Amino acid sequence: MKKNPLLLAALVLAGCSVLAGCSSVETHVDYDRGTNFSSYHTFAFKDVRTPDSPLALKRVRVAITRTLGSRGLAEAAEAKPDLWVVLHTRT
């Protein structure tokens, strides 16, 4: 198969355009700023609605799990975690 550099350049440009459109992510966080979070050790996700994009939800959950894990929190296997994480996503 013969390589076409013009086609490759067009595909890269199209891919960059798509990624640039995804770069404007808006995040909102709500919590009581007076809370001492050092007493919390576990968390769990609470699903409140069906996600628009299961893949996007999975990625967000993985990122949150990593971030909370890096701060010493573990995802709870039991039904009563110290913290509930509730996600509201929109695509």
GROMACS .gro file of C-alpha atoms in nm:
model
   91
    1MET     CA    1   0.000   0.000   0.000
    2LYS     CA    2   0.134   0.341  -0.100
    3LYS     CA    3   0.152   0.608   0.175
    4ASN     CA    4  -0.009   0.941   0.099
    5PRO     CA    5   0.145   1.221   0.314
    6LEU     CA    6  -0.134   1.464   0.225
    7LEU     CA    7  -0.399   1.222   0.348
    8LEU     CA    8  -0.200   1.159   0.667
    9ALA     CA    9  -0.168   1.534   0.729
   10ALA     CA   10  -0.542   1.581   0.674
   11LEU     CA   11  -0.623   1.302   0.920
   12VAL     CA   12  -0.388   1.447   1.184
   13LEU     CA   13  -0.541   1.792   1.138
   14ALA     CA   14  -0.893   1.650   1.167
   15GLY     CA   15  -0.795   1.459   1.482
   16CYS     CA   16  -0.647   1.772   1.639
   17SER     CA   17  -0.963   1.965   1.558
   18VAL     CA   18  -1.176   1.703   1.731
   19LEU     CA   19  -0.950   1.702   2.038
   20ALA     CA   20  -0.950   2.082   2.053
   21GLY     CA   21  -1.329   2.075   2.070
   22CYS     CA   22  -1.310   1.844   2.372
   23SER     CA   23  -1.068   2.063   2.567
   24SER     CA   24  -1.328   2.293   2.721
   25VAL     CA   25  -1.426   2.080   3.019
   26GLU     CA   26  -1.615   2.259   3.292
   27THR     CA   27  -1.598   2.116   3.644
   28HIS     CA   28  -1.797   2.213   3.952
   29VAL     CA   29  -1.730   2.083   4.303
   30ASP     CA   30  -1.958   2.128   4.601
   31TYR     CA   31  -1.859   2.050   4.959
   32ASP     CA   32  -1.862   2.205   5.306
   33ARG     CA   33  -1.531   2.393   5.331
   34GLY     CA   34  -1.541   2.367   5.711
   35THR     CA   35  -1.533   1.986   5.704
   36ASN     CA   36  -1.222   1.807   5.830
   37PHE     CA   37  -1.169   1.541   5.564
   38SER     CA   38  -0.884   1.369   5.751
   39SER     CA   39  -1.139   1.157   5.939
   40TYR     CA   40  -1.271   1.004   5.614
   41HIS     CA   41  -1.102   0.692   5.477
   42THR     CA   42  -1.346   0.530   5.231
   43PHE     CA   43  -1.571   0.644   4.946
   44ALA     CA   44  -1.823   0.495   4.706
   45PHE     CA   45  -2.002   0.617   4.397
   46LYS     CA   46  -2.375   0.678   4.416
   47ASP     CA   47  -2.550   0.653   4.081
   48VAL     CA   48  -2.841   0.892   4.058
   49ARG     CA   49  -2.923   0.856   3.687
   50THR     CA   50  -2.827   0.668   3.374
   51PRO     CA   51  -2.522   0.827   3.211
   52ASP     CA   52  -2.536   0.980   2.863
   53SER     CA   53  -2.203   0.817   2.783
   54PRO     CA   54  -2.101   0.505   2.976
   55LEU     CA   55  -1.745   0.534   2.843
   56ALA     CA   56  -1.710   0.895   2.962
   57LEU     CA   57  -1.856   0.800   3.301
   58LYS     CA   58  -1.607   0.516   3.334
   59ARG     CA   59  -1.318   0.751   3.258
   60VAL     CA   60  -1.439   1.007   3.511
   61ARG     CA   61  -1.481   0.738   3.779
   62VAL     CA   62  -1.129   0.606   3.715
   63ALA     CA   63  -0.985   0.959   3.743
   64ILE     CA   64  -1.173   1.027   4.067
   65THR     CA   65  -1.069   0.690   4.214
   66ARG     CA   66  -0.704   0.764   4.133
   67THR     CA   67  -0.722   1.115   4.273
   68LEU     CA   68  -0.893   1.013   4.597
   69GLY     CA   69  -0.659   0.716   4.627
   70SER     CA   70  -0.359   0.947   4.604
   71ARG     CA   71  -0.507   1.135   4.899
   72GLY     CA   72  -0.538   0.825   5.113
   73LEU     CA   73  -0.900   0.729   5.048
   74ALA     CA   74  -0.998   0.380   4.935
   75GLU     CA   75  -1.305   0.279   4.739
   76ALA     CA   76  -1.536   0.103   4.982
   77ALA     CA   77  -1.659  -0.247   4.917
   78GLU     CA   78  -1.916  -0.221   5.194
   79ALA     CA   79  -2.249  -0.042   5.174
   80LYS     CA   80  -2.157   0.237   5.418
   81PRO     CA   81  -1.861   0.444   5.298
   82ASP     CA   82  -1.739   0.753   5.480
   83LEU     CA   83  -1.809   0.962   5.169
   84TRP     CA   84  -2.048   0.931   4.874
   85VAL     CA   85  -1.934   1.058   4.535
   86VAL     CA   86  -2.228   1.168   4.318
   87LEU     CA   87  -2.157   1.248   3.953
   88HIS     CA   88  -2.364   1.464   3.725
   89THR     CA   89  -2.233   1.455   3.371
   90ARG     CA   90  -2.349   1.613   3.051
   91THR     CA   91  -2.212   1.548   2.706
   0.00000   0.00000   0.00000
